[in-house]
Amino acid sequence: MIDLSGKSAVVTGSARGLGRGIAEKLAQLGAQVVISDVNAEGAEQAAAEIRTQGYLVDVFAANVADKDQAHALIQFAIEKYGKLDILVNNAGINRDAMLHKMSMEQWDSVIAVNLTGVFNCLQPAAQHMRERQTGRIINISSASWMGNVGQANYAAAKAGVVGLTKTAARELAKFNITCNAICPGFIETDMTRGVPPKVWDLMVSKIPLGRAGQPEDVANCIAFLASDQAAYITAEIINVGGGMIL
Ligand code: NAI
């Protein structure tokens, strides 16, 4: 049984989708959780809904692509709870286009949120965790990190997250901090619900378990990595995709 009581957590991009599911799961398991999102209103609404279930959550609106806002988010959690045990870097966007049509804006925005955003939160959190000699960092990459048509920007950012995760894991291991990445496959959220039915069916046909994932499928894995039971797991890149073959 996973028990996160007494632990504090930050989940970025948690107004909806995977982040929301992760925040809810960590709170259900006893953690105090900061719901954070660039969408302040959405974050407030998600927090209000989770509170009605009787769980402890706070809200801090932040754009992770902005270094100052990301640092303020980590500082908020440390001041609010006296410490930060768990950081889940989940915030992400996609701006898909074929290489020959990809604009600089599409490239820059995805790198800024999906890669620099992870660094912006990880750096101050790791500094705090080093001082406490304990911590869990979990970064959300994607099955697309190995390359996916129409996603040069997204795949590059998510591959960057893999390299960042493995490097952070090696640098931080001696401080008893673990750092792992999750690669979700095809999960039913607002990000994926917009795809045409034909594409949806094609994606599901590539999943041996025969269905799209749910946020809870990813949240369960994160809850384990955040727990004391996962103390000996670091620098891992874990697929949660029903066996999906891209
Ligand atoms: P989503 O679009 O439903 O939710 C993303 C959340 O991040 C939104 O609430 C959004 O407001 C927030 N966000 C966007 N930019 C932000 C910023 N600059 N600062 C703070 N928050 C920001 O997406 P979904 O599906 O929940 O994805 C979550 C993560 O999982 C992303 O990193 C995504 O790349 C990754 N992922 C999702 C997969 C899927 O099938 N849904 C598959 C593989 C990876």
Short mmCIF file of C-alpha atoms and ligand atoms in Angstrom, two decimals:
data_model
loop_
_atom_site.label_atom_id
_atom_site.label_comp_id
_atom_site.label_asym_id
_atom_site.label_seq_id
_atom_site.Cartn_x
_atom_site.Cartn_y
_atom_site.Cartn_z
CA MET A 1 0.00 0.00 0.00
CA ILE A 2 1.47 3.34 -1.04
CA ASP A 3 1.33 5.95 1.71
CA LEU A 4 2.42 9.52 0.94
CA SER A 5 1.16 11.10 4.14
CA GLY A 6 3.54 13.70 5.50
CA LYS A 7 4.95 14.35 2.02
CA SER A 8 4.55 17.49 -0.02
CA ALA A 9 4.38 17.68 -3.79
CA VAL A 10 4.26 20.07 -6.74
CA VAL A 11 2.60 18.96 -9.98
CA THR A 12 3.00 21.35 -12.92
CA GLY A 13 0.29 21.63 -15.55
CA SER A 14 -2.26 20.13 -13.18
CA ALA A 15 -5.39 22.11 -14.07
CA ARG A 16 -6.51 19.24 -16.30
CA GLY A 17 -5.52 16.00 -18.00
CA LEU A 18 -2.64 13.90 -16.78
CA GLY A 19 -1.41 16.52 -14.30
CA ARG A 20 -4.82 16.78 -12.71
CA GLY A 21 -5.02 12.98 -12.40
CA ILE A 22 -1.53 12.84 -10.88
CA ALA A 23 -2.28 15.62 -8.37
CA GLU A 24 -5.50 13.91 -7.34
CA LYS A 25 -3.78 10.54 -6.88
CA LEU A 26 -0.95 11.99 -4.76
CA ALA A 27 -3.51 13.83 -2.60
CA GLN A 28 -5.61 10.67 -2.21
CA LEU A 29 -2.50 8.88 -0.96
CA GLY A 30 -1.98 11.51 1.72
CA ALA A 31 0.38 14.08 0.18
CA GLN A 32 -0.11 17.82 0.41
CA VAL A 33 -0.15 18.96 -3.20
CA VAL A 34 0.34 22.26 -5.02
CA ILE A 35 -1.82 22.37 -8.14
CA SER A 36 0.04 24.60 -10.56
CA ASP A 37 -0.80 25.70 -14.07
CA VAL A 38 -0.43 28.62 -16.45
CA ASN A 39 -4.25 28.52 -16.51
CA ALA A 40 -4.95 30.06 -13.09
CA GLU A 41 -8.72 29.70 -13.31
CA GLY A 42 -8.47 26.05 -14.35
CA ALA A 43 -6.08 25.35 -11.48
CA GLU A 44 -8.50 26.91 -8.98
CA GLN A 45 -11.34 24.85 -10.36
CA ALA A 46 -9.37 21.58 -10.26
CA ALA A 47 -8.31 22.32 -6.68
CA ALA A 48 -11.89 23.11 -5.62
CA GLU A 49 -13.09 19.79 -7.07
CA ILE A 50 -10.31 17.80 -5.37
CA ARG A 51 -11.01 19.58 -2.04
CA THR A 52 -14.65 18.48 -2.18
CA GLN A 53 -13.31 14.92 -1.89
CA GLY A 54 -11.68 15.98 1.37
CA TYR A 55 -8.07 16.19 0.21
CA LEU A 56 -5.43 18.84 0.88
CA VAL A 57 -4.40 20.91 -2.13
CA ASP A 58 -3.15 24.44 -2.70
CA VAL A 59 -2.92 26.49 -5.87
CA PHE A 60 -0.07 28.48 -7.38
CA ALA A 61 -0.44 29.75 -10.93
CA ALA A 62 2.83 29.68 -12.87
CA ASN A 63 4.10 29.51 -16.42
CA VAL A 64 6.97 27.00 -16.19
CA ALA A 65 8.62 28.50 -19.27
CA ASP A 66 9.30 31.63 -17.19
CA LYS A 67 12.26 31.03 -14.87
CA ASP A 68 11.10 33.50 -12.21
CA GLN A 69 7.59 32.05 -12.08
CA ALA A 70 8.95 28.50 -11.88
CA HIS A 71 11.31 29.44 -9.03
CA ALA A 72 8.45 31.22 -7.23
CA LEU A 73 6.35 28.06 -7.51
CA ILE A 74 8.99 25.89 -5.85
CA GLN A 75 9.54 28.54 -3.17
CA PHE A 76 5.78 28.70 -2.52
CA ALA A 77 5.65 24.95 -1.82
CA ILE A 78 8.70 25.05 0.45
CA GLU A 79 7.28 27.94 2.47
CA LYS A 80 3.75 26.53 2.60
CA TYR A 81 4.70 23.01 3.71
CA GLY A 82 8.16 23.63 5.19
CA LYS A 83 9.72 21.32 2.56
CA LEU A 84 9.26 19.82 -0.88
CA ASP A 85 9.49 16.03 -1.23
CA ILE A 86 8.08 15.37 -4.70
CA LEU A 87 8.27 17.33 -7.95
CA VAL A 88 6.30 16.13 -10.97
CA ASN A 89 7.22 18.04 -14.13
CA ASN A 90 4.12 17.42 -16.21
CA ALA A 91 3.28 20.72 -17.96
CA GLY A 92 3.50 20.33 -21.71
CA ILE A 93 2.12 21.51 -25.04
CA ASN A 94 2.17 20.30 -28.62
CA ARG A 95 2.35 22.43 -31.77
CA ASP A 96 2.59 19.73 -34.42
CA ALA A 97 3.73 20.37 -38.00
CA MET A 98 5.80 18.60 -40.61
CA LEU A 99 9.42 19.72 -40.63
CA HIS A 100 9.11 21.75 -43.82
CA LYS A 101 6.16 23.68 -42.43
CA MET A 102 7.30 24.13 -38.83
CA SER A 103 7.57 27.80 -37.80
CA MET A 104 10.12 29.15 -35.34
CA GLU A 105 7.21 29.99 -33.05
CA GLN A 106 6.11 26.34 -33.06
CA TRP A 107 9.67 25.19 -32.38
CA ASP A 108 10.49 27.74 -29.69
CA SER A 109 7.24 27.47 -27.75
CA VAL A 110 7.42 23.68 -27.41
CA ILE A 111 11.09 23.70 -26.39
CA ALA A 112 10.38 26.52 -23.90
CA VAL A 113 7.55 24.71 -22.10
CA ASN A 114 8.41 21.03 -22.53
CA LEU A 115 12.18 21.19 -21.98
CA THR A 116 13.23 24.52 -20.46
CA GLY A 117 10.13 24.40 -18.25
CA VAL A 118 11.36 21.12 -16.73
CA PHE A 119 14.81 22.60 -16.08
CA ASN A 120 13.30 25.77 -14.57
CA CYS A 121 11.44 23.77 -11.89
CA LEU A 122 13.98 20.99 -11.43
CA GLN A 123 16.92 23.26 -10.63
CA PRO A 124 15.51 25.07 -7.56
CA ALA A 125 13.73 21.91 -6.34
CA ALA A 126 16.95 19.90 -6.57
CA GLN A 127 18.84 22.59 -4.65
CA HIS A 128 16.31 22.36 -1.82
CA MET A 129 16.28 18.55 -1.89
CA ARG A 130 20.10 18.45 -1.74
CA GLU A 131 19.98 20.43 1.48
CA ARG A 132 17.47 17.95 2.92
CA GLN A 133 19.26 14.91 1.44
CA THR A 134 16.01 13.44 0.14
CA GLY A 135 13.61 13.93 -2.75
CA ARG A 136 11.78 12.51 -5.72
CA ILE A 137 11.75 14.12 -9.16
CA ILE A 138 9.54 12.65 -11.87
CA ASN A 139 9.55 14.15 -15.36
CA ILE A 140 6.91 13.47 -17.99
CA SER A 141 8.53 12.70 -21.33
CA SER A 142 6.62 10.87 -24.06
CA ALA A 143 6.73 7.77 -26.24
CA SER A 144 7.37 10.33 -29.01
CA TRP A 145 10.88 11.04 -27.69
CA MET A 146 12.25 8.46 -30.09
CA GLY A 147 10.80 10.38 -33.05
CA ASN A 148 7.31 10.81 -34.44
CA VAL A 149 6.13 12.23 -37.76
CA GLY A 150 4.92 15.83 -37.40
CA GLN A 151 6.47 16.25 -33.97
CA ALA A 152 10.10 17.34 -34.52
CA ASN A 153 9.78 20.05 -31.85
CA TYR A 154 7.90 17.83 -29.38
CA ALA A 155 10.15 14.79 -29.89
CA ALA A 156 13.29 16.92 -29.52
CA ALA A 157 11.99 18.43 -26.28
CA LYS A 158 10.90 15.06 -24.89
CA ALA A 159 14.25 13.46 -25.85
CA GLY A 160 15.86 16.40 -24.06
CA VAL A 161 13.84 15.50 -20.97
CA VAL A 162 15.29 11.98 -21.12
CA GLY A 163 18.85 13.34 -21.17
CA LEU A 164 18.09 15.85 -18.43
CA THR A 165 16.50 13.13 -16.28
CA LYS A 166 19.43 10.74 -16.58
CA THR A 167 21.95 13.51 -15.88
CA ALA A 168 20.04 14.84 -12.88
CA ALA A 169 19.69 11.29 -11.55
CA ARG A 170 23.46 10.77 -11.71
CA GLU A 171 24.33 14.14 -10.17
CA LEU A 172 21.73 13.90 -7.41
CA ALA A 173 22.06 10.24 -6.40
CA LYS A 174 24.63 11.00 -3.72
CA PHE A 175 22.11 13.32 -2.08
CA ASN A 176 19.51 10.52 -1.88
CA ILE A 177 17.39 12.15 -4.57
CA THR A 178 15.91 9.99 -7.32
CA CYS A 179 15.00 11.29 -10.76
CA ASN A 180 13.03 9.27 -13.28
CA ALA A 181 11.01 9.94 -16.42
CA ILE A 182 7.69 8.51 -17.50
CA CYS A 183 6.84 8.10 -21.16
CA PRO A 184 3.06 7.97 -21.51
CA GLY A 185 1.82 6.35 -24.70
CA PHE A 186 -1.62 7.46 -25.90
CA ILE A 187 -3.62 8.78 -22.96
CA GLU A 188 -7.17 10.15 -23.16
CA THR A 189 -6.89 13.86 -22.27
CA ASP A 190 -7.79 17.17 -23.94
CA MET A 191 -4.44 16.95 -25.75
CA THR A 192 -5.49 13.75 -27.55
CA ARG A 193 -9.30 14.03 -27.63
CA GLY A 194 -9.08 16.50 -30.51
CA VAL A 195 -7.59 13.99 -32.97
CA PRO A 196 -9.89 12.85 -35.81
CA PRO A 197 -11.68 9.50 -35.17
CA LYS A 198 -9.56 7.80 -37.86
CA VAL A 199 -6.32 8.82 -36.14
CA TRP A 200 -7.75 7.80 -32.75
CA ASP A 201 -8.52 4.30 -34.12
CA LEU A 202 -5.09 4.07 -35.73
CA MET A 203 -3.39 4.96 -32.45
CA VAL A 204 -5.45 2.47 -30.45
CA SER A 205 -4.65 -0.22 -33.06
CA LYS A 206 -0.98 0.19 -32.11
CA ILE A 207 -1.66 -0.54 -28.44
CA PRO A 208 -1.45 -4.25 -27.55
CA LEU A 209 -3.63 -3.72 -24.48
CA GLY A 210 -6.32 -2.48 -26.88
CA ARG A 211 -7.33 0.85 -25.36
CA ALA A 212 -6.13 4.40 -24.83
CA GLY A 213 -4.68 4.98 -21.37
CA GLN A 214 -6.41 7.00 -18.67
CA PRO A 215 -4.68 9.65 -16.51
CA GLU A 216 -4.98 7.26 -13.58
CA ASP A 217 -2.86 4.65 -15.39
CA VAL A 218 0.01 7.16 -15.42
CA ALA A 219 -0.76 8.51 -11.95
CA ASN A 220 -0.46 5.03 -10.43
CA CYS A 221 3.08 4.66 -11.73
CA ILE A 222 4.02 8.14 -10.50
CA ALA A 223 2.60 7.45 -7.05
CA PHE A 224 4.87 4.42 -6.79
CA LEU A 225 7.96 6.34 -7.96
CA ALA A 226 7.16 9.07 -5.43
CA SER A 227 6.88 6.57 -2.57
CA ASP A 228 9.45 5.19 -0.16
CA GLN A 229 9.15 1.81 -1.90
CA ALA A 230 10.86 3.24 -4.99
CA ALA A 231 13.99 4.37 -3.12
CA TYR A 232 16.32 2.23 -5.27
CA ILE A 233 14.93 3.26 -8.67
CA THR A 234 16.63 6.17 -10.43
CA ALA A 235 17.68 7.27 -13.94
CA GLU A 236 14.92 5.11 -15.42
CA ILE A 237 12.75 5.92 -18.41
CA ILE A 238 9.48 4.07 -17.87
CA ASN A 239 6.89 3.52 -20.58
CA VAL A 240 3.25 3.65 -19.52
CA GLY A 241 1.58 2.96 -22.81
CA GLY A 242 -0.15 -0.40 -22.85
CA GLY A 243 2.76 -1.76 -24.87
CA MET A 244 2.26 0.88 -27.62
CA ILE A 245 4.51 0.57 -30.64
CA LEU A 246 4.81 3.91 -32.45
P1 NAI B 1 -3.26 18.72 -21.55
O1 NAI B 1 -3.11 19.68 -22.67
O2 NAI B 1 -4.59 18.08 -21.35
O3 NAI B 1 -2.81 19.39 -20.16
C1 NAI B 1 -1.61 20.11 -20.07
C2 NAI B 1 -1.73 21.13 -18.95
O4 NAI B 1 -0.48 21.85 -18.91
C3 NAI B 1 -2.83 22.15 -19.17
O5 NAI B 1 -3.58 22.32 -17.99
C4 NAI B 1 -2.09 23.42 -19.56
O6 NAI B 1 -2.74 24.61 -19.18
C5 NAI B 1 -0.78 23.22 -18.79
N1 NAI B 1 0.30 24.03 -19.36
C6 NAI B 1 0.57 24.26 -20.66
N2 NAI B 1 1.61 25.10 -20.78
C7 NAI B 1 2.02 25.42 -19.53
C8 NAI B 1 3.03 26.25 -19.01
N3 NAI B 1 3.82 26.96 -19.81
N4 NAI B 1 3.17 26.33 -17.65
C9 NAI B 1 2.35 25.64 -16.84
N5 NAI B 1 1.34 24.85 -17.28
C10 NAI B 1 1.19 24.74 -18.62
O7 NAI B 1 -2.12 17.62 -21.79
P2 NAI B 1 -1.93 16.15 -21.17
O8 NAI B 1 -2.34 15.18 -22.19
O9 NAI B 1 -2.52 16.10 -19.83
O10 NAI B 1 -0.34 16.09 -21.09
C11 NAI B 1 0.38 16.24 -19.89
C12 NAI B 1 1.84 15.88 -20.14
O11 NAI B 1 1.91 14.54 -20.62
C13 NAI B 1 2.51 16.74 -21.19
O12 NAI B 1 3.86 16.96 -20.84
C14 NAI B 1 2.43 15.88 -22.45
O13 NAI B 1 3.43 16.21 -23.37
C15 NAI B 1 2.62 14.50 -21.84
N6 NAI B 1 2.13 13.42 -22.65
C16 NAI B 1 0.79 13.25 -22.91
C17 NAI B 1 0.36 12.18 -23.66
C18 NAI B 1 -1.07 11.93 -23.96
O14 NAI B 1 -1.36 10.95 -24.68
N7 NAI B 1 -2.01 12.72 -23.46
C19 NAI B 1 1.32 11.21 -24.21
C20 NAI B 1 2.69 11.47 -23.86
C21 NAI B 1 3.06 12.52 -23.11
#
